[in-house]
XYZ file of C-alpha atoms in Angstrom:
523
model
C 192.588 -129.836 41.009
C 194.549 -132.724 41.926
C 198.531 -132.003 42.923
C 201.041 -132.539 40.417
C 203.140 -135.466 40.407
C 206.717 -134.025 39.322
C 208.624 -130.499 37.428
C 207.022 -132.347 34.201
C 203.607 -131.530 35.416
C 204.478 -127.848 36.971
C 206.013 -127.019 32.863
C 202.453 -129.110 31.399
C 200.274 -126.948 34.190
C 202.426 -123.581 32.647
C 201.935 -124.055 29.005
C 198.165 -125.355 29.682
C 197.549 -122.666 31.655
C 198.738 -119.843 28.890
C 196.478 -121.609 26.594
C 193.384 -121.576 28.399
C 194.089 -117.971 29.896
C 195.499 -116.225 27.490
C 192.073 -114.844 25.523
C 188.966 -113.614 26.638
C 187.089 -115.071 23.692
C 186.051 -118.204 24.132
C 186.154 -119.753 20.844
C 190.504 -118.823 20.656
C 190.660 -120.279 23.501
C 189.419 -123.785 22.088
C 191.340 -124.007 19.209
C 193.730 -123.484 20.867
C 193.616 -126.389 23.732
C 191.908 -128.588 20.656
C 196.291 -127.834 18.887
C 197.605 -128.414 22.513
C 196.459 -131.081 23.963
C 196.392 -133.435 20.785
C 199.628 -133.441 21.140
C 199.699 -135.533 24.335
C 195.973 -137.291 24.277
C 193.513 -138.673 21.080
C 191.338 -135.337 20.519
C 189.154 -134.425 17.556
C 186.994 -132.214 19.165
C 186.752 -129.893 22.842
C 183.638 -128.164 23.763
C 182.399 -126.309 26.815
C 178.430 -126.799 27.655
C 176.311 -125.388 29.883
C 172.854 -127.528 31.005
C 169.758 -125.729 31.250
C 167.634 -127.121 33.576
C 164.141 -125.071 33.068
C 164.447 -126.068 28.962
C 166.368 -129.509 29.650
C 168.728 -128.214 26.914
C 172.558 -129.049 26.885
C 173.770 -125.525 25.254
C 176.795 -125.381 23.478
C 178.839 -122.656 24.062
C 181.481 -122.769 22.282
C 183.296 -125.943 19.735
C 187.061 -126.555 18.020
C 186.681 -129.831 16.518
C 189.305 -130.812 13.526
C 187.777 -130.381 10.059
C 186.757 -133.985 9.492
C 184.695 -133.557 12.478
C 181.782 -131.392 12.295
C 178.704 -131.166 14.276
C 176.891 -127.465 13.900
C 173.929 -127.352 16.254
C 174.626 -125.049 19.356
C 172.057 -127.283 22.207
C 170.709 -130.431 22.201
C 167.252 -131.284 23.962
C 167.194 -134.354 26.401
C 164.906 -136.575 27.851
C 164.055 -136.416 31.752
C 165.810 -139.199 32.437
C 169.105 -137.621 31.191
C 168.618 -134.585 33.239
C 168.344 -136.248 36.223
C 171.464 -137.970 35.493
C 173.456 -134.312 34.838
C 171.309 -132.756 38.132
C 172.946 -135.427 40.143
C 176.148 -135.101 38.968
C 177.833 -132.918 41.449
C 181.474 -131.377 42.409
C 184.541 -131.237 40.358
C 183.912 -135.110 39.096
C 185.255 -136.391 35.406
C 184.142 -139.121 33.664
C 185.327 -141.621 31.155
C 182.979 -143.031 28.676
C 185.164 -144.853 26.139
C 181.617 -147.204 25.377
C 178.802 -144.957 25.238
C 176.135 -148.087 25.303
C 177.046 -147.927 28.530
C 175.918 -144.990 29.582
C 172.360 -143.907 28.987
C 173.212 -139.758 28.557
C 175.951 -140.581 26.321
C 174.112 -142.444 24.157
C 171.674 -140.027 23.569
C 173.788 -137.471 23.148
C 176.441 -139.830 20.519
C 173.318 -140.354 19.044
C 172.338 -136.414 18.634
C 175.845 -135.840 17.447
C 175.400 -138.387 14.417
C 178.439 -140.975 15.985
C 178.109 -143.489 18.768
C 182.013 -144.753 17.709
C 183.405 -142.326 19.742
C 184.449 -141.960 23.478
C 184.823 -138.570 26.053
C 186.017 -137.242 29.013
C 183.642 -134.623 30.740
C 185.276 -132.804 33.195
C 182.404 -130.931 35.576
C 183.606 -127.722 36.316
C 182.726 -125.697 39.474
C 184.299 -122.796 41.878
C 183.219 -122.947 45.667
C 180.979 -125.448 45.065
C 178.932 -123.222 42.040
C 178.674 -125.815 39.366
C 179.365 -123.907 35.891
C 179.072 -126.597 33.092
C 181.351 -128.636 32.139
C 184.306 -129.551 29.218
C 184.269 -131.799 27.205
C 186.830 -133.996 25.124
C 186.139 -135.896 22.571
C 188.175 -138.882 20.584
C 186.617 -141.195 17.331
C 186.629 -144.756 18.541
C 186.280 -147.009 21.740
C 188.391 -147.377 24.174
C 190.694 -144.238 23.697
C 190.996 -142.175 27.049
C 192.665 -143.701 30.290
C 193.139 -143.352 33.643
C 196.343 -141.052 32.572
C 194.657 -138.842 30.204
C 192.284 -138.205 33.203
C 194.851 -137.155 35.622
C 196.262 -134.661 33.201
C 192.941 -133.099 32.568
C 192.056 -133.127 36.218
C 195.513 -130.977 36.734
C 194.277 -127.415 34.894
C 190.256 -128.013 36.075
C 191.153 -124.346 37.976
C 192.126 -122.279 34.504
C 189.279 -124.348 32.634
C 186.399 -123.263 35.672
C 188.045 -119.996 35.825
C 187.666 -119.453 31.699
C 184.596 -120.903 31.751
C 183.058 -118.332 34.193
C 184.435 -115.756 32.746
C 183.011 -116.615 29.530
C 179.513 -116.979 30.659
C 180.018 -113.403 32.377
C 181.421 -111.930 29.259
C 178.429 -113.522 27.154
C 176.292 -112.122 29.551
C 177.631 -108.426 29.019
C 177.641 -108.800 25.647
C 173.874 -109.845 25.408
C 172.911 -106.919 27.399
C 175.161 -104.545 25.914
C 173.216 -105.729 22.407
C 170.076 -105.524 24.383
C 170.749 -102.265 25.964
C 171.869 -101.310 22.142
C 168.568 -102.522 21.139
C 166.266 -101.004 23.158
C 167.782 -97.344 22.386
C 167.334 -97.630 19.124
C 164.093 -98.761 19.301
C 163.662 -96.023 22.383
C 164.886 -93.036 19.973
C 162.472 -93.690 17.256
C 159.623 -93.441 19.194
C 161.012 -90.434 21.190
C 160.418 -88.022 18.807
C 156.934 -88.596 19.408
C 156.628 -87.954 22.717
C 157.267 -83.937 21.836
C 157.224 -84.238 17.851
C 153.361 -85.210 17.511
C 150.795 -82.606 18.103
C 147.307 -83.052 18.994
C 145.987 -80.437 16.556
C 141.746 -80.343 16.770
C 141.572 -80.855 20.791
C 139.213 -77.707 21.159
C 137.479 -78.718 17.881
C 137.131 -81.853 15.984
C 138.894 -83.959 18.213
C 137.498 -82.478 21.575
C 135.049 -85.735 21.471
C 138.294 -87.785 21.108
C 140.587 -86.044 23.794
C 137.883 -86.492 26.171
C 137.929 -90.179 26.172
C 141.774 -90.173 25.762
C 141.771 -88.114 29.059
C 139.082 -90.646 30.417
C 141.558 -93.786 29.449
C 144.681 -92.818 30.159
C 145.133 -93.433 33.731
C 143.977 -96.871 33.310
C 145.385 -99.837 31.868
C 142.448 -101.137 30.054
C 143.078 -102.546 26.410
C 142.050 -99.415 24.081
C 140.973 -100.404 20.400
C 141.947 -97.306 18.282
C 139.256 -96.901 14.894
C 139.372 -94.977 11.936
C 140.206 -94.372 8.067
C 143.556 -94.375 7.259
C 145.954 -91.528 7.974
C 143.411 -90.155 10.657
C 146.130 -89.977 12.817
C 145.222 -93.095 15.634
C 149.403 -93.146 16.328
C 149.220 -89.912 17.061
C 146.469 -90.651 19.980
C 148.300 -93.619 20.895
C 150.923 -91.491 21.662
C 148.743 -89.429 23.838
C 146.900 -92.344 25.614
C 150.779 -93.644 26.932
C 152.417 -90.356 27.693
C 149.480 -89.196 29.605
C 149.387 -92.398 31.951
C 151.113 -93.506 34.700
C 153.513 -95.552 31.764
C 154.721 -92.305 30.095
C 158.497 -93.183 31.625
C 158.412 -96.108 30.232
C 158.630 -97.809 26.998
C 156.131 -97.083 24.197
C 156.981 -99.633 21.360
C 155.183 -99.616 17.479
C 154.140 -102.799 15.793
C 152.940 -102.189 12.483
C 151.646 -105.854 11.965
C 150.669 -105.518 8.397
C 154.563 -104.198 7.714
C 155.875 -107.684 9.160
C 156.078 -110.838 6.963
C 154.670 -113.822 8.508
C 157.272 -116.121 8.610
C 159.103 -113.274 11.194
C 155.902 -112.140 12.971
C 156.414 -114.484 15.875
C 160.434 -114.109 16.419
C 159.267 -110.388 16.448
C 156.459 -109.812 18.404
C 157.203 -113.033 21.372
C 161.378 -113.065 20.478
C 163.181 -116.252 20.486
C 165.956 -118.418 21.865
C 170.081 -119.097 20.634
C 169.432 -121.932 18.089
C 165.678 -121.777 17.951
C 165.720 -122.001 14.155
C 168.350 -121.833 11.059
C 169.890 -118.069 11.443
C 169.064 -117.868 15.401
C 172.336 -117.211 16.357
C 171.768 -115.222 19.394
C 168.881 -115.115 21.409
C 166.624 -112.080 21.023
C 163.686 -110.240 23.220
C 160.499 -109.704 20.993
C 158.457 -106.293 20.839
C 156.400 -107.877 24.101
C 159.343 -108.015 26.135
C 160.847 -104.616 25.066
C 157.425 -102.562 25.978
C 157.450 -104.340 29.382
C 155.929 -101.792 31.954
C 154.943 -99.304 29.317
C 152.829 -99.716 26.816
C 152.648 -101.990 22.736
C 150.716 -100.350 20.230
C 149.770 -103.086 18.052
C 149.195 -100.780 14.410
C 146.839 -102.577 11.774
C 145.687 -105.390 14.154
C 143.290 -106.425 11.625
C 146.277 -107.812 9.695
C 147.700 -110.589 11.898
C 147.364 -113.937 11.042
C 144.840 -116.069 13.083
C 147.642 -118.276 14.522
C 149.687 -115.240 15.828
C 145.893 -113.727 17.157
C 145.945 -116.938 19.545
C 149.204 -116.575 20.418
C 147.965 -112.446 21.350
C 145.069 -113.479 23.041
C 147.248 -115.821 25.164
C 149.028 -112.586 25.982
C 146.843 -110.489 27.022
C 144.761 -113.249 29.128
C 147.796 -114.254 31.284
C 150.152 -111.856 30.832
C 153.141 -113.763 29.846
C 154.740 -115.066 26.906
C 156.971 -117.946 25.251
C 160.210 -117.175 23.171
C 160.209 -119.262 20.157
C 162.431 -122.213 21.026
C 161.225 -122.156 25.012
C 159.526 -123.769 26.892
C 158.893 -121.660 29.856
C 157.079 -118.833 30.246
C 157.910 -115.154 30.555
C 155.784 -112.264 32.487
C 154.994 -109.022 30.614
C 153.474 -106.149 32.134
C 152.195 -104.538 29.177
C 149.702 -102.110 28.184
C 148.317 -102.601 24.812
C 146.606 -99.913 22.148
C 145.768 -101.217 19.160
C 144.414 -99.679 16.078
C 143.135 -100.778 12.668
C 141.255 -98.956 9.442
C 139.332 -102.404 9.181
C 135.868 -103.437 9.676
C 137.118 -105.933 12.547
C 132.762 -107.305 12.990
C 132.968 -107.868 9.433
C 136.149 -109.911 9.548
C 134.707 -111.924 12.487
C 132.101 -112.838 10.687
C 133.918 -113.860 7.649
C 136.302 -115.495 10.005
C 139.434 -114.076 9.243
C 139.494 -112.333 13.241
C 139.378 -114.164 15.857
C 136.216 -113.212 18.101
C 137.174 -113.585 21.332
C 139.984 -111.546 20.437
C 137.676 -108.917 19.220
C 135.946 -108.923 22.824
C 139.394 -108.308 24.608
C 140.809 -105.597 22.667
C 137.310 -103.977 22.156
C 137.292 -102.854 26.540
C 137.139 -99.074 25.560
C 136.530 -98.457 21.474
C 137.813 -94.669 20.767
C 136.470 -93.850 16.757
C 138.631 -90.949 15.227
C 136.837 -89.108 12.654
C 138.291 -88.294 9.257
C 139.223 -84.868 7.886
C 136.131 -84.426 6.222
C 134.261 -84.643 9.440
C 136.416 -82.131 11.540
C 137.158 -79.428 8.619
C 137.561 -76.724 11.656
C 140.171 -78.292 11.905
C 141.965 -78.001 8.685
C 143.855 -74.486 8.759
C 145.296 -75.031 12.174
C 146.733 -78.254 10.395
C 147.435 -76.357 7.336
C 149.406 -73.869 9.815
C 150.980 -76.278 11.607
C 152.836 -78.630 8.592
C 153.833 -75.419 6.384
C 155.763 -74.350 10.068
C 156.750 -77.627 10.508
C 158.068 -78.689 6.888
C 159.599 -75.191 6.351
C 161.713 -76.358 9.286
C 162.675 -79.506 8.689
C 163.682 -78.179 4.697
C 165.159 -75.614 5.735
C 163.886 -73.275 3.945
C 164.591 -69.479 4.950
C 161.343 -68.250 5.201
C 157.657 -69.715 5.753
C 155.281 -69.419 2.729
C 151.918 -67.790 3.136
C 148.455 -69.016 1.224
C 147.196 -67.290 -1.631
C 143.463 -65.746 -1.475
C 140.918 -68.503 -1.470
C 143.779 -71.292 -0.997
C 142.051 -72.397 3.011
C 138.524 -72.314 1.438
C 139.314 -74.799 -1.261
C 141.206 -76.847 0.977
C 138.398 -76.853 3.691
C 136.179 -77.929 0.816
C 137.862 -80.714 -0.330
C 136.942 -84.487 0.647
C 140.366 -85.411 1.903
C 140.365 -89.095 0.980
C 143.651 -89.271 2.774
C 143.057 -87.751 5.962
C 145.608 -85.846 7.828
C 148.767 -87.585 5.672
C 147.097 -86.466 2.698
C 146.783 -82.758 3.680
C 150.738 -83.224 4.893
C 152.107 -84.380 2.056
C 150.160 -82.260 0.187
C 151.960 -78.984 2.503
C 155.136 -80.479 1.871
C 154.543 -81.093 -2.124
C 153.699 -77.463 -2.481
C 156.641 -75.445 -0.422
C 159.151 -77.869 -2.465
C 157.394 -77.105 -5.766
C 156.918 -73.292 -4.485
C 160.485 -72.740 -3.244
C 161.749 -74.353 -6.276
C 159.629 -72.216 -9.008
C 158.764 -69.215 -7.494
C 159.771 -68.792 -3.869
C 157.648 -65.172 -3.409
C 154.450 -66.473 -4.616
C 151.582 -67.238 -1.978
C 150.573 -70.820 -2.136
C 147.024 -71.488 -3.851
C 146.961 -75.379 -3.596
C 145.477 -75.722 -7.422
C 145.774 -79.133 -7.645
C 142.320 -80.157 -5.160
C 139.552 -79.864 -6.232
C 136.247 -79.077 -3.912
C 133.571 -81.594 -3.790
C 130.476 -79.789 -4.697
C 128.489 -83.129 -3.016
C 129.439 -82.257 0.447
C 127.764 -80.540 3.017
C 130.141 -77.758 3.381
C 130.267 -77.153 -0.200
C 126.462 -76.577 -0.737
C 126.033 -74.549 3.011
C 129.151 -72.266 2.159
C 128.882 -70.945 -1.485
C 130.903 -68.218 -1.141
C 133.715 -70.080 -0.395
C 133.996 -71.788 -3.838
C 135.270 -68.802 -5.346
C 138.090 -68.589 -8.232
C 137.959 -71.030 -11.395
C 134.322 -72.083 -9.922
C 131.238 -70.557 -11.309
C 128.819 -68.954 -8.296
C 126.174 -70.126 -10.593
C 127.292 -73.524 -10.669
C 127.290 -73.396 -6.482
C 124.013 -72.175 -6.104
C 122.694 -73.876 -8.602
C 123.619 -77.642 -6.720
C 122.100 -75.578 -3.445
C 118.785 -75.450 -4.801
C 118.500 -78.815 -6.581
C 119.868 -80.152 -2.619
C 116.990 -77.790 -0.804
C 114.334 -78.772 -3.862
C 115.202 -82.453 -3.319
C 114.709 -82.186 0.407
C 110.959 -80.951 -0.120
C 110.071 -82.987 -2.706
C 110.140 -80.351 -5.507
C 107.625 -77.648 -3.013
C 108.935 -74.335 -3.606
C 105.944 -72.285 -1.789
C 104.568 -72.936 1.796
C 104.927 -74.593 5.021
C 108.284 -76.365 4.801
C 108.951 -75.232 1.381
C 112.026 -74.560 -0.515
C 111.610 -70.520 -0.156
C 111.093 -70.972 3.832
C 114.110 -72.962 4.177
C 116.559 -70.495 1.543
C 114.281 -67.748 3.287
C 113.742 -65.468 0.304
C 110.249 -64.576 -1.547
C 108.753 -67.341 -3.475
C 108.876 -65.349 -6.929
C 112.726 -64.628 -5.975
C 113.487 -68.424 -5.907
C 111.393 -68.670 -9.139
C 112.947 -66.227 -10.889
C 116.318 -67.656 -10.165
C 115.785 -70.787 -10.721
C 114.031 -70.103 -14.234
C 117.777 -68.347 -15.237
C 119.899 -71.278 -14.253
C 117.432 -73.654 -15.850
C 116.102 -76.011 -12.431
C 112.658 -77.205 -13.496
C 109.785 -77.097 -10.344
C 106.725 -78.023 -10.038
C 104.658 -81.115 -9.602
C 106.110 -82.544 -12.805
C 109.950 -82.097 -11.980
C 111.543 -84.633 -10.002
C 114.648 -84.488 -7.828
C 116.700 -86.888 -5.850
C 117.789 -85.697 -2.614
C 121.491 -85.567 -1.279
């Protein structure tokens, strides 16, 4: 700051000072030097920038202009040459440009602000030699700043460097005060999983399954999760993360089918302050947030083929690119994906991208439906009516009514394991709501005589189903298996293991034709 001349620059110092000090937002502060000092110099607009060297970006941080002027963009991109000219540009120097043809930066950026009628002072400002950025005053015309309107400006660089750190430090806060904000939120939704989700099947149908999960975990090999829907594949995610090395660290969900395309990429990579109409801060994708834990990419078989290179890209080199940069940032991520999909069959059809298929497929871990694990299904049953009773409130826990496990063992559970679940919490609500004593019977499945189960466990179709009608299907299944032999080696009575005349005899009273001239089709 150069000395002041006389008691008429100690009183302009004062009031300049109160201006430029008196706020800790940035933006009041510029309105109100853009009111003071157009009293005593031309001024239609005052901005403080910041260059970024890495992104050769002039950012904006903050604008007053007068209403006649307006320019709304928030950083302008420059060519080398003009970054070379700020890079050089050292100290506590101002400049005058009152003919910006004459200097090669401020044409470009005239140009970028849609005038090139105009002229500036730019004021560099820096503490102990720590260049900050700079402030900037602008005027409409040529010729309009002079050697005076320099001094003046020169006299409060101190408050002006002094704001203008400050500011950066209190943007800085903020930003990680919104991240910090962020990244709980996100943190507390997947929490509950951690302690919420239990593996329910690890001693039966699932055992398979827990023994690669217990194989996996430790490593940080790519794991491709596979199975019908509402098999429960989050559920092992959770268990792959929180029994590895990762588990104090993030776990982040993608669901990418839940994301629309046109905000997959600001959401999965993030992007930068300005990077496109509504960017108004900059923001950390799902990439960045999972960071030394691990990204669970849900439905992979979903994402579009331009955001799979962008993945692949990822998970080759480990980094990734904001939207609106142009460097690079390192991830150290773990990633589980999952999908219901036939992900082959989408190669092939070329709507997957195959050597993305190769990556994610390191260690495939196939989770088998419901259907396949009914063991399973009354320590699941047990498990949601304790759990939903809970979560209700509900004073007491209901018990099943006679027969109610069999027929839900013996139904096909299109749905999986968030079929059976909503199913539980269906039937307490209608239950508690009707007739709170009465056991629950689950009357709305239905078994499906097809299945295995079904035809090996007759008894347990009992109720509104005929034993007839069971035993009946049994036969036709055992008859269709031998090709209509009912006597013999490999015949239908060896394999029921009753007399020959027995099976006869029964099948004459439920009607089953046998013989040479019947003819059956096996199950």
């Amino acid at each position: 700051m150069i000395p002041p001349k006389n008691i008429n620059d100690l009183e302009y110092i004062h009031q300049a000072a109160q201006q430029i000090c008196n706020s800790i937002d940035i933006q009041t502060i510029l309105n109100r030097c853009l009111n003071f000092f157009s009293r005593r110099m031309p001024l239609d607009r005052v901005a403080m920038n910041i260059y970024d060297p890495a992104n050769r970006t002039i950012l904006i941080i903050a604008a007053a202009e007068h209403k006649d002027f307006t320019f709304s963009e928030n950083k302008i991109v420059i060519p080398p040459e003009a970054g070379e000219m700020i890079e050089r540009d050292k100290g506590k120097n101002l400049h005058i440009i009152n003919r910006p043809e004459e200097n090669y930066l401020a044409r470009f950026m005239w140009k970028a602000m849609g005038s090139i009628d105009m002229s500036a002072m730019i004021l560099n400002l820096a503490i102990e030699e720590e260049k900050l950025g700079v402030i900037a005053f602008y005027a409409r015309g040529k010729d309009r700043y002079t050697k005076e309107h320099a001094r003046l400006i020169r006299l409060v660089h101190n408050p002006f460097a002094m704001t203008m750190s400050n500011a950066v430090k209190h943007q800085e806060i903020l930003r990680l005060k919104d991240q910090l904000v962020d990244d709980n939120q996100f943190l507390n939704q997947q929490l509950h999983r951690k302690s919420g989700d239990k593996i329910i099947g690890n001693e039966f149908g699932l055992k398979y399954v827990m023994e690669m999960v217990k194989q996996i975990a430790p490593q940080t090999s790519q794991v491709l999760l596979l199975g019908e829907t509402g098999t429960g594949k989050e559920v092992i995610a959770n268990a792959i993360h929180y029994s590895s090395p990762r588990a104090g660290n993030p776990f982040i969900k993608v669901n990418c089918g839940a994301i629309p395309d046109n905000l997959i990429d600001s959401e999965l990579f993030g992007h930068e302050k300005g990077a496109f109409t509504g960017a108004f801060n900059q923001k950390r994708g799902r990439f960045e947030r999972a960071s030394t834990g691990t990204l669970f990419l849900d439905e992979i078989g979903e994402l579009p083929l331009e955001v799979q290179a962008r993945l692949l890209r990822v998970l080759e080199h480990k980094e990734i690119e904001r939207l609106g940069g142009s460097h690079p940032i390192p991830v150290d991520i773990r990633v589980i994906a999952a999908t219901h999909r036939d992900l082959p069959k989408l190669v092939r059809e070329g709507k997957f991208r195959e050597d993305l298929w190769y990556r994610l497929n390191v260690f495939p871990i196939l989770i088998p439906p419901l259907r396949e694990r009914r063991s399973d299904i009354p320590a699941l049953t047990h498990y949601f009516l304790e759990k939903k009773t809970r979560e209700m409130n509900f004073p007491r826990q209901p018990v099943l009514a006679p027969g109610a496990m069999e027929r839900l063992k013996n139904y096909p559970w299109p749905g999986n394991v968030r079929e059976l679940e909503n199913l539980v919490e269906r039937t307490i609500i209608r239950n508690m709501t009707a007739v709170p004593e009465k056991p629950l019977e689950f009357k709305e499945v239905e078994p499906d005589l097809s299945s295995n189960h079904a035809l090996q466990n007759p008894d347990a179709l009992k109720g509104p189903y005929l034993l007839d009608e069971v035993i009946s299907a049994h036969i036709r299944k055992v008859l269709g298996m031998t090709g209509g032999k009912v006597q013999g080696k490999d015949g239908a009575s060896e394999i029921l293991g009753i007399h020959p005349n027995t099976l006869r005899n029964k099948m004459d009273k439920l009607k089953i034709p046998y013989g040479r001239r019947a003819r059956f089709e096996g199950c």
